[in-house]
Short mmCIF file of C-alpha atoms and ligand atoms in Angstrom, two decimals:
data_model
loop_
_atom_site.label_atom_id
_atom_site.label_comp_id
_atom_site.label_asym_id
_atom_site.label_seq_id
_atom_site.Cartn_x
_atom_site.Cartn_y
_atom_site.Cartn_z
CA UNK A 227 -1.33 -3.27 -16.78
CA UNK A 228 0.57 -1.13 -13.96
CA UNK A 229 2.67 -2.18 -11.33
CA UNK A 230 2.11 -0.73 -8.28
CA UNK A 231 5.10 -1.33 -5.48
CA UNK A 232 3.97 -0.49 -1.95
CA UNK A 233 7.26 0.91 -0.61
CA UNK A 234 9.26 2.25 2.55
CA UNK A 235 12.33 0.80 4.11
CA UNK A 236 10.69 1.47 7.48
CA UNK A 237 8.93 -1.16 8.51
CA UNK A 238 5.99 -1.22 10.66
CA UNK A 239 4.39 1.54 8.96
CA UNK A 240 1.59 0.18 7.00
CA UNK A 241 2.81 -1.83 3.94
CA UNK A 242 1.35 -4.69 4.06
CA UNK A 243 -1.93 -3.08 5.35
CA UNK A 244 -2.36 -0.70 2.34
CA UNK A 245 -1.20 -3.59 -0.07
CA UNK A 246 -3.87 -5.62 0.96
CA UNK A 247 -7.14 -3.71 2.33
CA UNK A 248 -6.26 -1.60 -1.47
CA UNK A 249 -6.06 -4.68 -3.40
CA UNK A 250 -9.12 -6.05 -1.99
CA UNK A 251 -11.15 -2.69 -2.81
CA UNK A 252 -9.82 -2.41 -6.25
CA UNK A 253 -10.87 -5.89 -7.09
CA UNK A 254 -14.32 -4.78 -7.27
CA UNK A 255 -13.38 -2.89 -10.52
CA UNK A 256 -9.81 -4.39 -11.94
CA UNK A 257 -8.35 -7.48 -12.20
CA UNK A 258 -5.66 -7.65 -9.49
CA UNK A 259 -2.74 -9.57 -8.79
CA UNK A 260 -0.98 -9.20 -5.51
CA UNK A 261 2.90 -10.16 -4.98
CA UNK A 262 4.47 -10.39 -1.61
CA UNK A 263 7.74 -10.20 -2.09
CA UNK A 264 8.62 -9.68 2.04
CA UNK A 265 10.58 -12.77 2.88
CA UNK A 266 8.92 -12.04 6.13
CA UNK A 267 5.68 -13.17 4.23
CA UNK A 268 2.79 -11.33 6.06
CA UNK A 269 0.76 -10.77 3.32
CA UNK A 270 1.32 -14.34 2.37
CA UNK A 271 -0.35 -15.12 6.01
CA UNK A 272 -2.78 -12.85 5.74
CA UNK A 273 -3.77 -14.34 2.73
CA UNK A 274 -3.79 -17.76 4.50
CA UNK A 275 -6.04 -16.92 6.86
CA UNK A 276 -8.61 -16.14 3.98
CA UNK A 277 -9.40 -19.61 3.16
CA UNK A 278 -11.57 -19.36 -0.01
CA UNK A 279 -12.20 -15.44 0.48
CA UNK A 280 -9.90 -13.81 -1.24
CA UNK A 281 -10.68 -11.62 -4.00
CA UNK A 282 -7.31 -11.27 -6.23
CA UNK A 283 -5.09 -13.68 -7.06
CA UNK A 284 -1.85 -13.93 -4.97
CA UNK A 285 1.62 -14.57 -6.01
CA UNK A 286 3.87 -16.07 -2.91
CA UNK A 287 7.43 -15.49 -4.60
CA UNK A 288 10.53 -14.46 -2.79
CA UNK A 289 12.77 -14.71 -5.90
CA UNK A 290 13.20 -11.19 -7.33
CA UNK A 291 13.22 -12.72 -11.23
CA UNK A 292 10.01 -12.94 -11.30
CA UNK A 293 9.21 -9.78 -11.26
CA UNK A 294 10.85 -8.93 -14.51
CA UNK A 295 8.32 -11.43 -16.07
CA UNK A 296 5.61 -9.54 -14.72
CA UNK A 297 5.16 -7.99 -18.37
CA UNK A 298 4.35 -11.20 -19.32
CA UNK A 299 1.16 -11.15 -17.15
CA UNK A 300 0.17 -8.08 -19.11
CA UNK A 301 -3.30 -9.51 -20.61
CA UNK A 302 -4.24 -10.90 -17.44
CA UNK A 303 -4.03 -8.52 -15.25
CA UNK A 304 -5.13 -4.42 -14.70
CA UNK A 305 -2.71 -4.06 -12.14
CA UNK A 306 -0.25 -5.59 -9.35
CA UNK A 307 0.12 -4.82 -6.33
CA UNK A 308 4.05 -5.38 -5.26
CA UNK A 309 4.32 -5.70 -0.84
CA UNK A 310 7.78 -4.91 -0.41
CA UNK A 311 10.46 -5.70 3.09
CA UNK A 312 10.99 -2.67 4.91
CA UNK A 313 15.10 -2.94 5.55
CA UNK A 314 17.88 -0.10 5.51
CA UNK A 315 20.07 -2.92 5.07
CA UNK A 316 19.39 -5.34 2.15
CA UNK A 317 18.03 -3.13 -0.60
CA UNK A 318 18.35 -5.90 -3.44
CA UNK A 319 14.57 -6.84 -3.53
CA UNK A 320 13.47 -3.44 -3.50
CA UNK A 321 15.33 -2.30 -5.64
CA UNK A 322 14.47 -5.16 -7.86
CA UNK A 323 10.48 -4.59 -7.40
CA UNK A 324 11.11 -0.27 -8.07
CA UNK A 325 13.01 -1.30 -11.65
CA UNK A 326 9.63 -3.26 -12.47
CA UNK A 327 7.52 -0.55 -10.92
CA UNK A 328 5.07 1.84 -12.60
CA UNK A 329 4.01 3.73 -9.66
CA UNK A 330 5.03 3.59 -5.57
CA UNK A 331 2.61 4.28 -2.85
CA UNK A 332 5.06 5.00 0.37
CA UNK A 333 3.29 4.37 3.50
CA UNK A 334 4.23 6.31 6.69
CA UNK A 335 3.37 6.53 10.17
CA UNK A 336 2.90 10.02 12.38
CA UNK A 337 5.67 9.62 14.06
CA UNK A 338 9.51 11.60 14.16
CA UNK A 339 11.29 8.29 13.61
CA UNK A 340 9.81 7.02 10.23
CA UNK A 341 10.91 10.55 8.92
CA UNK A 342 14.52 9.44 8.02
CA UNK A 343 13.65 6.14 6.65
CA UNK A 344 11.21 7.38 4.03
CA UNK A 345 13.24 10.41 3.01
CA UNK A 346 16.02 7.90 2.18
CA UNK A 347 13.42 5.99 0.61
CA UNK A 348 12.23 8.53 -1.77
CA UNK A 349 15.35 10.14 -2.53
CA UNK A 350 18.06 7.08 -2.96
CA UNK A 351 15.50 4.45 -4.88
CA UNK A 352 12.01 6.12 -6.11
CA UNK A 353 13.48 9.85 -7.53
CA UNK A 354 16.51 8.20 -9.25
CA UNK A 355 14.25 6.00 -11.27
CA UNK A 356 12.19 8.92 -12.24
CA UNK A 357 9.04 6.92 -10.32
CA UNK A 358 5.82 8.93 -9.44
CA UNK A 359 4.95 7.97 -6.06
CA UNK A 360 2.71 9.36 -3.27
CA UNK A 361 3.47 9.35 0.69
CA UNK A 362 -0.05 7.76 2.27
CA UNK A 363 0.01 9.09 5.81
CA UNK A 364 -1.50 6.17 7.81
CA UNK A 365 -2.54 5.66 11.56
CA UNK A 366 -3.98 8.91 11.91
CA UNK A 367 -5.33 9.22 15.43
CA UNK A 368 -8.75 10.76 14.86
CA UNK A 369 -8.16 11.89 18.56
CA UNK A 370 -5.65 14.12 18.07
CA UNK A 371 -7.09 17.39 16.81
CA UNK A 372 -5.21 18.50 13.82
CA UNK A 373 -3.05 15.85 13.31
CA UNK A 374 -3.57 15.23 9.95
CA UNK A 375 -2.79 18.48 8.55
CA UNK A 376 -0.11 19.28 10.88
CA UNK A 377 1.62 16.18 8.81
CA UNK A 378 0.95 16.69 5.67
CA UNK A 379 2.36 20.06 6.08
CA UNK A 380 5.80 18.58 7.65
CA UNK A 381 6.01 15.98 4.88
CA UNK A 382 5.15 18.73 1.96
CA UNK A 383 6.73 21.67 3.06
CA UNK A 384 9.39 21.08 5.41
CA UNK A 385 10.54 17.47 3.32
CA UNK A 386 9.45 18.32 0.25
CA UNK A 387 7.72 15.12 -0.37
CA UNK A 388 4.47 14.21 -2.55
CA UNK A 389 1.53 13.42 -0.48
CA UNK A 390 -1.64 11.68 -1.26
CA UNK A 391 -4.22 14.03 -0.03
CA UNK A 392 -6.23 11.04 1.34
CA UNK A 393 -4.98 9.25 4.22
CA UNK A 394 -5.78 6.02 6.46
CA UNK A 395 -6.96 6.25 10.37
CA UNK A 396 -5.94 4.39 12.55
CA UNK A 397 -8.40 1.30 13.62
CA UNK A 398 -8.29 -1.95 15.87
CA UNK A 399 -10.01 -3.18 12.74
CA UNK A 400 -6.58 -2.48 10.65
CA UNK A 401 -4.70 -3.99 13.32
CA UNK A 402 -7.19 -7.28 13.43
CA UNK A 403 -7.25 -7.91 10.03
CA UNK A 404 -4.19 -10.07 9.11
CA UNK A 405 -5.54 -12.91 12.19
CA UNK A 406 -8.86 -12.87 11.35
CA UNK A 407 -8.50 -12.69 7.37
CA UNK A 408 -10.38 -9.77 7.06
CA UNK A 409 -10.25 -7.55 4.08
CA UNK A 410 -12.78 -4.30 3.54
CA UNK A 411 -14.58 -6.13 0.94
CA UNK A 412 -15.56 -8.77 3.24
CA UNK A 413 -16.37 -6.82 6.29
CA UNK A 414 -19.70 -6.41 7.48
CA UNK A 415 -20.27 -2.34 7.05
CA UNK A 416 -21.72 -1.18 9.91
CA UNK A 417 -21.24 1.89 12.01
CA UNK A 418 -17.83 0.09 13.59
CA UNK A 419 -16.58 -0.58 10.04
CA UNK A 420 -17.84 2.50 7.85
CA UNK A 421 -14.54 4.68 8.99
CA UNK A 422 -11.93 1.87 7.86
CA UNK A 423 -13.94 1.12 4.51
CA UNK A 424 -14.00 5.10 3.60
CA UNK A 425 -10.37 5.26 4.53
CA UNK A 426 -9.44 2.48 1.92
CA UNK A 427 -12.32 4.22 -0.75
CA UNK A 428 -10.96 7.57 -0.74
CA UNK A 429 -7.53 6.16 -1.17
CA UNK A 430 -8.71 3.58 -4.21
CA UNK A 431 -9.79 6.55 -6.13
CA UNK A 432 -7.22 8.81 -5.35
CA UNK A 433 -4.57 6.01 -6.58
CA UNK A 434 -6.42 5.46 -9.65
CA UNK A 435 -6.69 9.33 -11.00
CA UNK A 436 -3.70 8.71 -10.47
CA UNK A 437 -2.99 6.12 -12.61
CA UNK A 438 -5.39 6.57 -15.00
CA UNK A 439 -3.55 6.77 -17.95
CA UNK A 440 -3.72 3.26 -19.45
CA UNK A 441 -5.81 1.70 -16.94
CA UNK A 442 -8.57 -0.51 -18.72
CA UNK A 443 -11.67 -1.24 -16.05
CA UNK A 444 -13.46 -4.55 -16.53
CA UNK A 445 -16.70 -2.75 -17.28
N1 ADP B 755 -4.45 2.10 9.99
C1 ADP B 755 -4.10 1.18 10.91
N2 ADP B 755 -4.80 1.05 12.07
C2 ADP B 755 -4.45 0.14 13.00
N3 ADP B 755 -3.41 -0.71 12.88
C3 ADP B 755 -2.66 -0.63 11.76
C4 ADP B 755 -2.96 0.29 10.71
N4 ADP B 755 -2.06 0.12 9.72
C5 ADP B 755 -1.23 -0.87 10.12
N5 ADP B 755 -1.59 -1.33 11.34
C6 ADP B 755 -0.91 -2.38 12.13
O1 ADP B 755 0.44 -1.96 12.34
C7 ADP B 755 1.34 -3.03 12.21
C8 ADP B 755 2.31 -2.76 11.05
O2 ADP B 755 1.56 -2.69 9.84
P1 ADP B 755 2.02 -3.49 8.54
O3 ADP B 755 0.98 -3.28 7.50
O4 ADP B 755 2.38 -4.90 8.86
O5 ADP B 755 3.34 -2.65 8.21
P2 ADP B 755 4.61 -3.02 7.30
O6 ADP B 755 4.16 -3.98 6.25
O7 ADP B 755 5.07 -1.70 6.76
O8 ADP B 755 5.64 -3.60 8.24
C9 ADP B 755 0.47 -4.28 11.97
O9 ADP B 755 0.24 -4.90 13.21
C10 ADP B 755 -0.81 -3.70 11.40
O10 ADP B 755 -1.92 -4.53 11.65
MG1 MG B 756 4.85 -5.90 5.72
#
């Protein structure tokens, strides 16, 4: 089993999103827990709006002791997803899921003012603990010619940060999902849907090379 913490003290950047459209894609091959651990509990009403659809279990619990009996879960599960608050302020709970962590994906947004936040992120709570971790660039405005790369270099070469070389576009689908308890897996693919399903696919993989060491798939 591997704990994966979806991380960045800046909120609004995509947290929740990847914790839950990833979750949802890698249930087709592991068996997946997800733990929101926001007080704010998005992911919690996200998965309320499912009704009977969801495809991993879900774990609503805001105390930070249970995630040092995660171990425990170690049979059951291939891996957990951890959704984490975004706060400069009250690192406990973070700090709580990264000491349980195996591995943090660290959303961010293309934009000057989630710099700060996620180089804090990385450097004060993720490096110390000797975590691997990725930066997932997400929002990506297929509009804007050259976007993409224009980012990755920033975040590589001028922060010096690890990047996932897949990234997430930005779609009204994305932004729709939480209301109307959608999750890729039970989206209808068509040609309005295709772009946020590949986004979410090329990420799944990506994660899991990633992790592959110790991994066990159901088949
Ligand atoms: N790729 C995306 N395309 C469109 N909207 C997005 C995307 N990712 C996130 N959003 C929207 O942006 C807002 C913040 O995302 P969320 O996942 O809640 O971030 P966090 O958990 O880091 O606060 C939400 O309204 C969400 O629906
Ligand atoms: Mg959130």
């Amino acid at each position: 089993m591997k704990i994966v913490a979806v991380a960045n003290q800046k909120g609004g950047v995509g947290k929740t999103t990847v914790a839950m459209q990833l979750a949802a894609h890698l249930s087709r091959t592991f068996r997946m827990l997800v733990v929101d651990v926001d007080p704010q509990g998005s992911t919690t009403w996200w998965a309320q709006n499912m009704a009977a659809h969801i495809p991993f279990d879900f774990a609503d619990d805001h105390d930070p002791g249970v995630l040092t009996r995660l171990r425990e879960l170690d049979d059951l599960y291939d891996l957990v997803v951890v959704d984490t608050p975004g706060s400069l302020e009250d690192t406990r709970t973070l700090e709580a899921v990264l000491d349980a962590a195996d591995y943090v994906i660290v959303p961010v947004v293309p934009e000057p003012m989630a710099i700060d936040p996620t180089l804090r992120t990385v450097t004060r709570l993720i490096e110390p603990r000797g975590l691997p971790y990725r930066v997932l660039l997400n929002r990506v405005d297929g509009r804007i010619p050259g976007q993409y790369q224009q980012w990755q270099t920033v975040l590589q070469d001028s922060f010096g940060l690890l990047t996932f070389q897949s990234y997430l576009r930005q779609y009204l689908i994305h932004a729709h999902a939480p209301m109307l308890g959608r999750l890729v897996t039970n989206l209808a693919d068509t040609r309005r849907t295709e772009g946020s399903i590949a986004d979410i696919t090329r990420v799944g993989f990506e994660l899991t090379s990633h992790l592959q060491s110790g991994l066990h798939s159901r088949w």
